[in-house]
Amino acid sequence: MTAPYGSWPSPFTAQMIAQASPRIDGARFVGDEVWWGESVPAEGGRVTVRSSSGDEILPAPWNARSRVHEYGGGAWTADAEGTLYFVHGGDQRIHRMPRGGAPEPLTAAGPAYGGLRLQHGRLLAVREDLRPDPHVRAIVEIPLDGTAADDESAVRTLVSVNGFVAHPALSPDGKQLAYVQWNAEHMPWERAIVSVMHLESGWDAGVPSRAPVQPEWLSDDRLLYADDATGRWNLHLAHVVDVAPPPAPTPPATTEPFCLADADTGGGLWVLGNRWYQPLDDGRVVAVRTNGSDEIVLISPDGEVVELLTLPITAGASIDDAQGSRVLISGAGRTVGAGLWCVDLDDGTITTVTGGAEADPVWVPRARPVTFDGPHGPVHAFDYRPTSPDASTPDGELPPYIVMVHGGPTAHVSGAASTAYAYWTSRGIGVLDVNYGGSTGYGRAYRERLDGQWGVVDVDDVIAAAQGMADAGLADPARIAIRGGSAGGWTVLCALVRGGTFAAGISRYGVADLRMLAAETHDFEAHYLDGLVGPLPEAESVYIERSPLSHADRIDVPVLLQQGSDDRVVPPSQSEAIRDALAARGVPHEYLLFEGEGHGFRAAETIVASLEAELRFLGRTFGFEPRLGA
């Protein structure tokens, strides 16, 4: 059939998108089975744990979700006998559940826990206590006998800081603890350190590092970790001196690179429990390498030989667990949806555990990597063209486009097959996913392009990308919208203030006023703006000048604002301030407040309502009649 772009019939409904490709949240070998975490949008985004035998290990209403650092992560683990340990989203306590049994608490009410790590029969966790002022984070050991369920003092504190900690790892002999720590004045990708503590003496010292992630012990005196001291997150090996008893020698460790590459094994430490690599018992290492897109490599014990594994994963790769020669790897790819694979490195067998379905190329476009010239250097993006086997458009019409702006801003998109994007492309609306300056996945220099320039470089880059598509004759320059959430929502609003490129904007829980954000946001990001904009009060004039709310009178195109009522990262006051400013001037706008949602939408009904509202909004703005149903 022939129909205008945007009004093509599509098999992808909002209900389908809400249920498609549940998020994989960690995976473990448990006896002869594989267990994995999986979100359930139909149940409000609850995270359950499933097994390869077909069982649901964690039944409703239990929810494996941590709120440590607000973004959580590492909310469950399990032992070889099938005992599940998890943080329940409702109370943030750690619970133990024997297979087939009922959950019982292991910690008392009050603090939140995350980043669970079960090693050598000992359960470690990151604990966040927001009751004292200042707030306290710690790495703790949880007794498995349940004595801490009623007595908080039974939890053994291994490390306690006023800043932040992540990635606890016990040495094989159980005497030393490695972990990542950083202070409140910096984000972990700006400045952090690997620390090693001797648990008997209490002596603690840092391993030379710049922005490290994921320390893993290879032996009692050899520690592997990823760090971006070279400008890319690469693996490094520390030779650690046994520091008991003090006084300890200085330095506590000597370090050397382990298989350097012009790619990243690591990323922004937004959530706890991320796994970018796994050492095997025989000394080999399986690792993610990211340079725009992800690849999985096998590294020899001496770090000299690298073998590229033949897997469909190119985005969101995580090396979740290793057992013998087998490795669990989750992610998505240009040709497959999100999934989990088991790879036997000795015989080459690759088994799909869950998900990973081939995307139909007739309906789901392959992401096309594109690069544009911007005022600050190259701008990387992925282009998803309008695609349908059943519809075409009259000659001469160019498609409308949505420029997608990820959050963070220290995040990354990798061009995976996406039914969420097919919701748009199958209707004749193109999608351009932009990794603007500040994104990870292209090295430290690309990431630091945004330092002090948030609201400038990101806006310049998305404008350059949109203009590049229009100049190439691939997008209708009069019908380009911009859409983003959180930090991406900030860039949306800043770009609309700039004017002249985008004909509509969709901001999801976006930042509107920097001073308001500095005053209201949680303490994990309390000083993030120091690096992105400048410290207060010295940079207050910059905060005012950069904020979209200061220049809301310049926004003259329709805006759709969406917000979660329980968002503690970017509170509703931000979206509501922009709403009120637009209403005062009569600018077309819509404001949707979703009750019970936080920073990011999880419930199926929210996802459906949000997508359908966006499609109707673009139809009104761009002059096409959208088809909501199949």
XYZ file of C-alpha atoms in Angstrom:
630
model
C 0.000 0.000 0.000
C 1.011 3.619 -0.454
C 0.704 5.837 2.614
C 2.496 8.848 4.101
C 5.445 8.255 6.386
C 4.271 7.850 9.967
C 0.924 6.325 9.004
C 2.116 2.938 7.755
C 0.331 -0.062 9.290
C 2.586 -1.880 11.732
C 2.465 -5.236 13.529
C 4.269 -3.692 16.512
C 1.828 -2.445 19.119
C 2.803 -0.680 22.309
C 1.588 -3.728 24.232
C 4.019 -5.918 22.277
C 6.909 -3.575 22.969
C 6.120 -3.551 26.688
C 6.362 -7.352 26.787
C 9.211 -7.824 24.297
C 12.778 -8.737 25.228
C 12.711 -8.674 29.045
C 15.878 -7.257 30.542
C 18.435 -9.888 31.593
C 19.784 -9.049 35.052
C 22.779 -11.254 35.747
C 23.272 -15.004 35.308
C 24.902 -17.832 37.305
C 25.835 -21.468 36.960
C 23.907 -23.284 39.719
C 24.717 -26.981 39.819
C 23.783 -28.380 36.419
C 21.509 -25.433 35.654
C 21.792 -21.826 34.584
C 19.884 -19.198 36.542
C 19.283 -15.658 35.371
C 17.468 -12.522 36.490
C 14.701 -11.269 34.230
C 12.385 -8.261 34.403
C 8.629 -8.817 34.224
C 7.008 -5.664 32.791
C 3.505 -7.064 33.289
C 4.223 -7.161 37.028
C 5.385 -3.583 37.402
C 8.923 -4.356 36.249
C 9.510 -6.900 39.028
C 12.790 -8.805 38.606
C 12.420 -12.541 39.010
C 15.011 -15.315 38.821
C 14.460 -18.163 36.350
C 16.274 -21.422 35.631
C 17.186 -23.333 32.482
C 14.975 -26.171 33.744
C 11.969 -23.934 33.160
C 11.273 -23.068 36.798
C 10.627 -19.628 38.195
C 12.946 -19.629 41.190
C 11.766 -16.341 42.724
C 7.948 -16.157 42.738
C 5.790 -13.044 42.953
C 5.580 -10.751 44.789
C 9.300 -11.043 45.578
C 11.423 -8.639 43.563
C 15.232 -8.851 43.209
C 15.986 -5.161 43.014
C 18.518 -3.005 44.843
C 18.307 0.751 45.368
C 21.925 1.316 46.467
C 23.251 4.484 44.793
C 19.642 4.699 43.490
C 20.590 2.735 40.349
C 21.106 -0.548 42.221
C 22.589 -3.648 40.614
C 23.940 -6.949 41.901
C 20.651 -7.711 43.634
C 20.972 -11.513 43.644
C 23.368 -14.442 43.665
C 23.170 -18.172 44.366
C 25.290 -21.061 45.599
C 25.914 -24.366 43.838
C 23.263 -26.146 45.925
C 20.487 -23.840 44.720
C 20.109 -21.418 47.616
C 19.151 -17.978 46.337
C 20.328 -14.788 48.056
C 18.570 -11.612 46.957
C 17.730 -8.034 47.882
C 13.960 -7.554 47.947
C 12.908 -4.324 46.269
C 10.204 -3.673 48.849
C 12.421 -3.449 51.929
C 16.024 -3.549 50.590
C 16.869 -6.369 53.024
C 18.872 -9.396 51.922
C 16.884 -12.631 51.970
C 17.902 -16.273 51.680
C 15.648 -18.783 49.924
C 16.436 -22.501 49.625
C 15.103 -23.874 46.365
C 11.417 -24.638 46.838
C 11.429 -22.961 50.236
C 10.258 -19.597 51.512
C 12.438 -16.479 51.671
C 13.741 -15.511 55.088
C 15.558 -12.251 55.904
C 19.281 -12.234 56.584
C 19.530 -8.515 57.418
C 17.534 -6.118 59.556
C 15.358 -3.311 58.218
C 16.994 0.055 57.670
C 19.989 -0.006 55.328
C 19.868 -0.936 51.646
C 22.081 -3.608 50.122
C 23.379 -4.400 46.641
C 26.375 -5.711 44.713
C 26.010 -9.165 46.306
C 29.057 -11.429 45.939
C 29.200 -15.025 47.224
C 32.830 -16.163 47.434
C 34.430 -19.025 49.356
C 31.163 -19.552 51.210
C 31.054 -15.910 52.365
C 28.372 -13.435 51.340
C 29.650 -9.908 50.701
C 27.554 -6.867 49.865
C 27.638 -3.108 49.493
C 25.549 -1.515 52.246
C 24.112 1.981 52.002
C 22.775 3.616 55.152
C 20.904 6.873 54.544
C 19.889 7.327 58.190
C 23.016 9.125 59.478
C 24.187 12.424 58.057
C 26.472 12.178 56.197
C 25.311 8.916 54.633
C 27.556 5.897 55.050
C 28.479 3.182 52.551
C 30.316 0.029 53.485
C 31.395 -3.367 52.242
C 30.035 -5.913 54.671
C 29.928 -9.645 55.254
C 26.494 -11.087 55.957
C 26.270 -14.065 58.352
C 24.387 -16.902 56.674
C 22.809 -18.195 59.891
C 20.196 -15.408 60.035
C 21.553 -13.796 63.211
C 21.651 -10.367 61.550
C 17.951 -10.397 60.686
C 17.117 -8.939 64.088
C 20.515 -7.673 65.179
C 22.109 -5.271 62.720
C 25.384 -5.392 64.657
C 25.856 -9.018 63.594
C 26.748 -7.808 60.109
C 30.539 -7.592 59.874
C 31.743 -4.286 58.461
C 34.885 -4.797 56.389
C 35.225 -1.298 54.927
C 33.249 1.829 55.837
C 33.531 5.145 53.961
C 31.785 8.495 53.622
C 32.190 8.176 49.850
C 31.272 5.181 47.728
C 32.425 1.588 47.237
C 31.814 -1.188 44.708
C 33.097 -4.534 43.381
C 34.185 -6.407 46.534
C 36.463 -9.391 45.774
C 38.049 -11.830 48.245
C 41.462 -13.333 47.571
C 41.464 -17.149 47.258
C 42.889 -17.558 50.774
C 40.217 -15.218 52.157
C 42.784 -12.931 53.778
C 42.593 -9.898 51.485
C 39.721 -7.853 50.110
C 39.989 -5.842 46.905
C 37.394 -3.220 46.057
C 36.829 0.056 44.206
C 36.290 3.269 46.150
C 35.823 6.927 45.283
C 34.952 10.075 47.174
C 31.773 12.101 46.886
C 33.499 14.899 44.957
C 34.026 12.721 41.883
C 32.163 10.217 39.778
C 33.891 6.811 39.571
C 34.813 7.245 35.881
C 36.488 10.557 36.751
C 38.665 9.439 39.651
C 38.622 6.268 41.731
C 41.072 3.737 43.132
C 41.436 0.003 43.643
C 42.093 -0.664 47.324
C 43.354 -3.836 48.942
C 42.669 -4.510 52.623
C 44.276 -7.214 54.730
C 41.284 -8.383 56.752
C 43.238 -9.522 59.819
C 45.422 -6.435 60.241
C 42.934 -3.936 58.842
C 45.722 -2.338 56.807
C 44.352 -0.825 53.588
C 46.302 0.574 50.629
C 45.604 1.657 47.099
C 46.740 0.041 43.873
C 47.910 2.679 41.366
C 44.836 3.347 39.230
C 42.816 6.156 37.673
C 39.201 5.062 37.087
C 39.221 1.320 37.794
C 36.414 -1.225 37.711
C 35.983 -4.878 38.628
C 39.059 -6.165 40.483
C 39.324 -9.984 40.307
C 41.925 -12.158 42.053
C 43.890 -14.584 39.877
C 45.833 -15.864 42.912
C 46.603 -14.685 46.438
C 49.111 -12.134 45.115
C 47.883 -11.363 41.574
C 44.949 -9.022 41.020
C 43.393 -8.268 37.641
C 41.363 -5.092 37.123
C 40.273 -2.744 34.343
C 41.450 0.854 34.258
C 41.540 3.637 31.676
C 44.948 5.084 32.513
C 45.886 4.580 28.838
C 42.828 6.494 27.609
C 40.853 3.266 27.133
C 39.592 0.884 29.811
C 42.105 -1.957 29.488
C 43.021 -4.860 31.732
C 45.921 -4.428 34.160
C 47.640 -6.859 36.498
C 48.722 -5.932 40.019
C 51.290 -7.979 41.935
C 50.115 -7.487 45.505
C 52.417 -7.745 48.505
C 51.003 -9.553 51.535
C 50.682 -6.654 53.956
C 50.194 -8.466 57.264
C 51.373 -7.594 59.782
C 52.038 -3.850 59.361
C 54.033 -1.794 58.829
C 53.524 -2.473 55.146
C 55.964 -1.866 52.335
C 55.290 0.996 49.953
C 53.972 0.698 47.319
C 51.695 -2.244 48.168
C 51.642 -3.431 44.563
C 53.400 -3.166 41.245
C 51.244 -3.045 38.141
C 51.596 -3.865 34.464
C 49.265 -3.759 31.454
C 47.518 -6.986 30.497
C 46.681 -7.126 26.784
C 46.213 -3.474 25.775
C 43.799 -2.597 22.970
C 42.241 0.450 21.340
C 38.899 -0.514 22.867
C 37.230 -0.495 26.277
C 36.920 -3.384 28.717
C 34.903 -1.426 31.251
C 32.487 1.450 31.446
C 30.734 3.922 33.688
C 30.134 2.461 37.140
C 26.470 3.410 37.323
C 25.243 0.101 38.727
C 26.785 -2.479 41.028
C 27.711 -5.953 39.871
C 28.660 -5.205 36.247
C 30.961 -7.838 34.748
C 33.064 -6.815 31.748
C 35.346 -9.855 31.956
C 35.800 -13.217 33.707
C 39.055 -15.049 34.481
C 38.960 -18.817 33.935
C 40.590 -21.398 36.198
C 43.287 -22.101 33.582
C 44.350 -18.433 33.433
C 42.536 -17.442 30.257
C 40.283 -14.386 30.340
C 37.023 -13.752 28.474
C 36.395 -10.033 28.028
C 34.153 -7.483 26.374
C 35.842 -4.961 24.110
C 33.890 -1.893 23.061
C 34.797 0.483 20.279
C 31.431 1.806 19.169
C 30.036 -1.742 19.250
C 30.893 -4.682 21.503
C 32.881 -7.801 20.712
C 33.861 -10.737 22.916
C 37.462 -11.903 23.028
C 39.377 -14.775 24.634
C 42.791 -13.763 26.000
C 45.604 -16.198 26.728
C 47.067 -16.444 30.281
C 50.075 -14.348 29.273
C 47.874 -11.653 27.703
C 49.499 -12.117 24.309
C 47.011 -14.124 22.224
C 43.552 -12.792 21.515
C 40.802 -14.777 19.830
C 37.555 -13.168 18.692
C 34.575 -15.309 19.712
C 31.884 -15.886 17.099
C 28.817 -14.554 18.867
C 25.947 -12.344 17.672
C 26.429 -9.941 20.588
C 27.360 -6.356 19.680
C 25.616 -4.338 22.427
C 25.221 -4.381 26.197
C 27.566 -7.353 26.570
C 28.172 -8.751 30.053
C 30.392 -11.710 31.006
C 28.137 -12.923 33.798
C 29.793 -16.107 35.083
C 32.393 -18.770 34.326
C 32.645 -22.439 35.297
C 35.451 -24.574 33.961
C 35.574 -23.893 30.224
C 31.995 -22.580 30.103
C 31.034 -18.911 30.187
C 27.655 -17.157 30.449
C 27.403 -14.052 28.270
C 24.379 -11.757 27.963
C 23.715 -8.916 25.558
C 22.057 -8.121 22.242
C 23.204 -7.716 18.658
C 22.514 -6.148 15.283
C 20.632 -9.279 14.223
C 19.302 -10.630 17.547
C 17.325 -9.378 20.493
C 18.505 -9.421 24.093
C 19.487 -12.858 25.302
C 21.798 -15.092 27.301
C 24.266 -17.565 25.789
C 26.424 -20.349 27.255
C 29.756 -20.756 25.457
C 32.040 -23.755 25.913
C 35.470 -22.408 25.056
C 37.040 -25.857 24.652
C 34.644 -27.469 22.187
C 33.220 -24.267 20.670
C 29.605 -25.068 21.521
C 27.317 -22.035 21.777
C 23.935 -22.621 23.424
C 21.161 -20.052 23.651
C 19.857 -20.140 27.213
C 17.070 -17.579 26.818
C 16.059 -14.836 24.405
C 18.420 -14.008 21.558
C 15.766 -14.464 18.873
C 16.717 -13.536 15.326
C 15.212 -10.187 14.401
C 13.160 -10.292 11.200
C 15.079 -8.039 8.778
C 11.878 -7.485 6.809
C 10.485 -5.505 9.739
C 13.437 -4.732 12.035
C 16.088 -2.557 10.346
C 19.779 -3.235 10.859
C 21.524 -0.354 12.583
C 23.846 1.520 10.232
C 26.896 3.064 11.975
C 27.291 6.678 10.860
C 29.683 9.482 11.771
C 29.077 13.195 11.316
C 31.399 16.174 11.419
C 30.631 18.301 14.467
C 32.165 21.506 15.808
C 34.012 19.526 18.505
C 35.070 16.567 16.364
C 33.385 13.453 14.969
C 29.924 12.516 16.236
C 29.070 8.805 16.300
C 25.539 7.469 15.821
C 23.445 4.552 14.551
C 20.794 5.025 11.874
C 17.618 2.912 11.755
C 15.834 3.523 8.446
C 12.033 3.292 8.023
C 11.341 -0.335 7.059
C 8.155 -2.134 5.986
C 7.399 -4.885 3.455
C 3.805 -3.735 3.165
C 4.013 0.032 2.689
C 5.676 2.642 0.550
C 5.464 6.402 0.301
C 4.675 8.739 -2.597
C 7.758 9.839 -4.526
C 9.449 12.928 -3.198
C 8.451 12.570 0.467
C 11.253 12.329 3.031
C 10.659 10.507 6.313
C 10.289 12.170 9.693
C 13.017 11.217 12.164
C 13.461 10.914 15.907
C 16.929 11.740 17.239
C 17.406 9.602 20.357
C 19.562 11.010 23.161
C 20.712 8.525 25.795
C 20.988 9.368 29.478
C 23.968 9.416 31.743
C 25.325 11.438 29.993
C 28.105 8.906 30.545
C 26.287 6.058 28.802
C 26.497 4.371 25.421
C 24.333 2.874 22.661
C 25.696 0.154 20.382
C 23.271 -0.290 17.504
C 21.408 -3.450 18.572
C 18.319 -4.809 16.851
C 15.396 -3.217 18.625
C 11.684 -3.923 18.478
C 11.265 -0.707 20.462
C 12.784 1.172 17.520
C 10.857 -1.002 15.058
C 7.726 0.456 16.689
C 8.751 3.694 14.948
C 10.530 2.499 11.814
C 7.746 0.102 10.826
C 5.379 3.081 10.784
C 7.686 5.084 8.536
C 9.535 7.107 11.177
C 13.330 6.896 11.159
C 15.429 6.681 14.328
C 18.919 8.131 14.811
C 20.609 6.964 18.027
C 23.434 9.384 18.908
C 26.531 8.810 21.037
C 27.277 12.483 21.591
C 30.538 13.714 23.143
C 30.569 12.493 26.733
C 29.480 8.968 25.804
C 31.529 5.946 26.779
C 32.699 3.364 24.257
C 35.097 5.596 22.326
C 37.786 6.284 24.930
C 38.438 8.830 27.670
C 39.113 11.751 25.308
C 35.687 11.381 23.687
C 34.081 11.091 27.124
C 35.901 14.129 28.496
C 34.781 16.243 25.555
C 31.778 17.044 27.755
C 33.772 18.185 30.802
C 32.552 21.664 31.723
C 30.500 21.712 28.519
C 27.248 19.926 29.379
C 24.481 21.724 27.523
C 26.971 22.863 24.854
C 28.865 19.907 23.346
C 25.962 17.452 23.641
C 23.609 19.951 21.988
C 26.107 20.791 19.241
C 26.576 17.078 18.544
C 22.889 16.130 18.292
C 22.266 19.157 16.075
C 25.207 18.158 13.845
C 23.833 14.617 13.580
C 20.312 15.784 12.726
C 21.618 18.289 10.210
C 23.841 15.630 8.689
C 20.847 13.364 8.066
C 18.909 16.227 6.487
C 21.845 17.339 4.329
C 22.255 13.757 3.054
C 18.620 13.733 1.935
C 17.721 10.966 4.386
C 15.420 12.900 6.736
C 12.792 15.590 6.282
C 14.456 18.672 7.800
C 11.044 20.075 8.772
C 10.055 16.917 10.673
C 12.922 15.965 12.976
C 12.024 15.401 16.634
C 14.393 14.893 19.556
C 13.695 12.457 22.399
C 15.653 11.626 25.550
C 15.392 10.751 29.229
C 17.195 12.028 32.327
C 20.441 13.632 31.077
C 19.075 12.964 27.588
C 15.978 14.951 28.544
C 18.252 17.834 29.521
C 19.829 17.748 26.063
C 16.338 17.688 24.508
C 15.306 20.834 26.364
C 18.626 22.590 25.705
C 18.342 21.814 21.988
C 14.801 23.182 21.886
C 16.015 26.362 23.563
C 18.719 26.631 20.901
C 16.017 26.335 18.212
C 16.209 25.992 14.470
C 16.719 22.217 14.087
C 14.069 20.226 15.895
C 10.356 20.587 15.227
C 9.281 18.773 18.404
C 10.731 17.473 21.651
C 9.968 14.564 23.979
C 11.573 14.875 27.415
C 11.297 11.949 29.813
C 12.191 12.916 33.402
C 14.583 15.492 31.976
C 16.639 18.094 33.813
C 15.308 21.635 33.397
C 17.132 23.668 36.051
C 20.685 22.971 37.191
C 20.464 24.751 40.532
C 17.300 22.849 41.340
C 19.003 19.579 40.362
C 22.042 20.375 42.528
C 19.768 21.038 45.490
C 17.396 18.095 45.064
C 19.246 15.150 43.533
C 20.621 12.186 45.494
C 24.162 12.237 46.825
C 25.604 9.694 44.358
C 25.380 12.472 41.752
C 25.568 15.427 44.133
C 28.895 16.601 42.671
C 28.473 15.289 39.133
C 27.656 18.802 37.970
C 31.023 20.055 39.269
C 32.703 18.287 36.382
C 29.961 18.694 33.786
C 29.341 22.404 34.408
C 31.408 23.760 37.305
C 31.365 23.915 41.124
C 28.905 26.012 43.076
C 28.780 28.825 44.040
C 31.590 29.892 41.699
C 29.778 28.688 38.563
C 26.268 29.795 39.557
C 26.018 32.191 36.619
C 26.815 29.298 34.254
C 24.144 27.157 35.933
C 21.589 29.878 35.303
C 22.676 30.575 31.744
C 22.776 26.902 30.690
C 19.471 25.857 32.265
C 16.559 25.433 29.815
C 14.214 26.870 32.433
C 16.102 30.176 32.231
C 15.295 30.402 28.524
C 11.965 28.619 28.280
C 10.680 31.652 26.380
C 12.828 30.512 23.444
C 11.037 27.169 23.090
C 8.526 27.586 20.272
C 7.792 23.997 19.198
C 5.492 21.384 20.778
C 6.873 19.493 23.774
C 5.792 16.244 25.434
C 6.941 15.897 29.059
C 6.835 12.545 30.884
C 7.744 11.961 34.506
C 7.676 9.339 37.262
C 6.066 10.480 40.491
C 8.636 8.683 42.674
C 11.769 9.825 40.838
C 14.479 10.710 43.367
C 17.195 11.351 40.770
C 15.336 14.007 38.764
C 12.252 14.877 40.847
C 8.917 15.860 39.218
C 9.565 19.495 40.102
C 11.936 19.668 37.122
C 9.374 18.649 34.494
C 6.651 20.649 36.193
C 8.721 23.838 36.110
C 9.080 23.542 32.316
C 5.406 22.635 32.005
C 4.379 25.782 33.852
C 6.704 27.956 31.752
C 5.308 26.534 28.506
C 1.720 26.897 29.717
C 2.302 30.556 30.635
C 3.285 31.281 27.029
C 0.694 29.066 25.358
C 3.264 26.734 23.766
C 1.639 23.410 22.795
C 2.646 20.821 25.348
C 1.487 17.758 27.252
C 2.555 16.583 30.699
C 2.160 12.952 31.810
C 2.892 12.006 35.427
C 3.078 8.241 36.003
C 2.272 7.276 39.573
C 4.630 4.817 41.242
C 7.357 5.123 38.609
C 10.883 6.176 39.521
C 13.819 7.162 37.349
C 12.927 5.082 34.305
C 9.651 3.414 33.391
C 9.255 -0.262 34.311
C 5.549 -1.139 34.434
C 3.953 -2.454 31.244
C 0.983 -0.113 31.517
C 3.358 2.867 31.805
C 5.385 1.775 28.783
C 2.200 1.352 26.733
C 0.763 4.704 27.765
C 4.072 6.455 27.133
C 4.638 5.004 23.648
C 1.101 5.641 22.472
C 1.225 9.206 23.792
C 4.463 9.802 21.900
C 3.050 8.439 18.646
C -0.091 10.558 18.913
C 2.045 13.591 19.765
C 4.238 13.172 16.689
C 1.191 12.562 14.504
C -0.358 15.841 15.629
C 2.915 17.711 15.217
C 4.070 16.257 11.898
C 0.691 15.951 10.214
C 0.167 12.221 9.842
C -2.555 9.905 11.141
C -0.876 7.343 13.385
C -2.052 3.730 13.561
C -1.813 2.564 17.168
C -2.999 -1.009 16.601
C -1.621 -3.794 14.457
